[in-house]
Amino acid sequence: MTLTSLQTVSGVLPEPLALETGFSALVVPSGRLRRELGLALRQDLLAHDDAVAAAIASLRGSPAEQLTGGAAILARVLGLDQVERDLRAEKDGSADAAPSPAGDLGARLAELEPVPMRLSELEERLRDLRADAVEVAGDLEVENMEWLRQRQDAETHLQAYRDRARELKGRLGELRARGAESTCPTCGRELEGLLDTVVKQLEEEWESVVQDGRWWKRRREQLELKPEKLRSLEGRSIRLQAEIERLTEEVERLRGQQSELLEVRRRMAEADVPPEPSTPHGRALRALEDEIRDEARELLLTRLSRALNRLSAGRVLGVVDDADARPRLVLDEGAQEPASDDECAMFGLGLRLALADLVTRRGAAPGTLVLGEDFDRLPHDARIRAIVLMRALSRRVPQILLFCPGEVAGLVPESFDRVIEIREREGGGAVVVRTVRTGLGRIQVH
């Protein structure tokens, strides 16, 4: 089942985002928004019961862990679930079967398995929120200092105008009281016939000072209240801190569950190996179970070798397991574990493409394939080769969503059916969504 829409994410999308079948490039410049959209997509895959797609999207960890997880997904597509159910039925029907020491831990293990992925997502979200909080705190301090400066400036000007008005009023009072005997307030000479002229000038100056003083008084009163931008920043800072505290508590809770998960895994590993089935049918089922697991890993290694060979332009000749079941890249200079960031990214993306291809050929095609985390870390030329592989895969997978930088999508627009650009407006606020149809066209000349 493909996704038809992506629901509003944390209030940032103005409305559900319509999603069509085909190969779509999602251009999301904001790292924070992109992570939220990626998380929402994985949650929507689970909500749509697309277990294979959700499992592929959730592959995490080292190359060895991803390969083991991918092989487990493929094994279930090859029929491992049914064999395990038959084995449990065989065991439950055996009169002398002893209960498995790890049986009681299985349910708890299933509950705790999603914890590492959820913890990683929340820790990343928490880092983003803390970075936002630091930025908002800096803006808040600047705005607060500017507000205080303006308040102090208004208070200083108002006091200066009040002093000047008081001084002018005093001089006018003295001139009127002394009449013709008044002296010039500047040079000290008797005013004689110039009294009325000097009084008029002082009155005009006094009225001007009073008018300006009233303006500064209103200005000071306006600045008693914090500006809208400052109040908005304070509100955002409070909301960020509240969200940081909430996520911090959630992260601490998940870290406790992760420790419990490690303990459960340790106890299950130490538990006795389940005894061999006592019946020929049970032993055949156990052999079939081992055969399916081996076949799934071998098939995945073969298809992964082909994908990495194309992604690396022939540099990687293949992938093999070492004695400890760790994948090693076969190069001209020998076999080695994926070490560099480029190699790990290529391994992760190649694994997802190989796994999606294999499950699709066995009738379990994921409705939606979400890619992009490893794609960003590929060298530029490898990105183009990866898009070519995805385009070929899109003929069998109904919907592929690739988080892709705009400049990369612009180089090969014909490879996509559409480019969906999702960006935040400058200064925050609403999110702008723009869809551009691309791909190859057909022109018929009559």
PDB file of C-alpha atoms in Angstrom, residues 127-139 236-237 240-241:
ATOM      1  CA  ARG A 127      20.099  18.347  19.831  1.00  0.00           C
ATOM      2  CA  ASP A 128      18.172  20.383  17.265  1.00  0.00           C
ATOM      3  CA  LEU A 129      15.943  21.887  19.959  1.00  0.00           C
ATOM      4  CA  ARG A 130      18.929  22.816  22.111  1.00  0.00           C
ATOM      5  CA  ALA A 131      20.600  24.483  19.133  1.00  0.00           C
ATOM      6  CA  ASP A 132      17.358  26.380  18.443  1.00  0.00           C
ATOM      7  CA  ALA A 133      17.153  27.367  22.119  1.00  0.00           C
ATOM      8  CA  VAL A 134      20.689  28.770  22.058  1.00  0.00           C
ATOM      9  CA  GLU A 135      19.890  30.764  18.915  1.00  0.00           C
ATOM     10  CA  VAL A 136      16.618  32.070  20.365  1.00  0.00           C
ATOM     11  CA  ALA A 137      18.364  32.967  23.637  1.00  0.00           C
ATOM     12  CA  GLY A 138      20.901  35.029  21.681  1.00  0.00           C
ATOM     13  CA  ASP A 139      18.160  36.817  19.714  1.00  0.00           C
ATOM     14  CA  ARG A 236       9.209  30.725  21.860  1.00  0.00           C
ATOM     15  CA  SER A 237      12.032  30.398  24.382  1.00  0.00           C
ATOM     16  CA  LEU A 240      11.448  25.414  23.572  1.00  0.00           C
ATOM     17  CA  GLN A 241      12.563  24.952  27.165  1.00  0.00           C
TER      18      GLN A 241
END
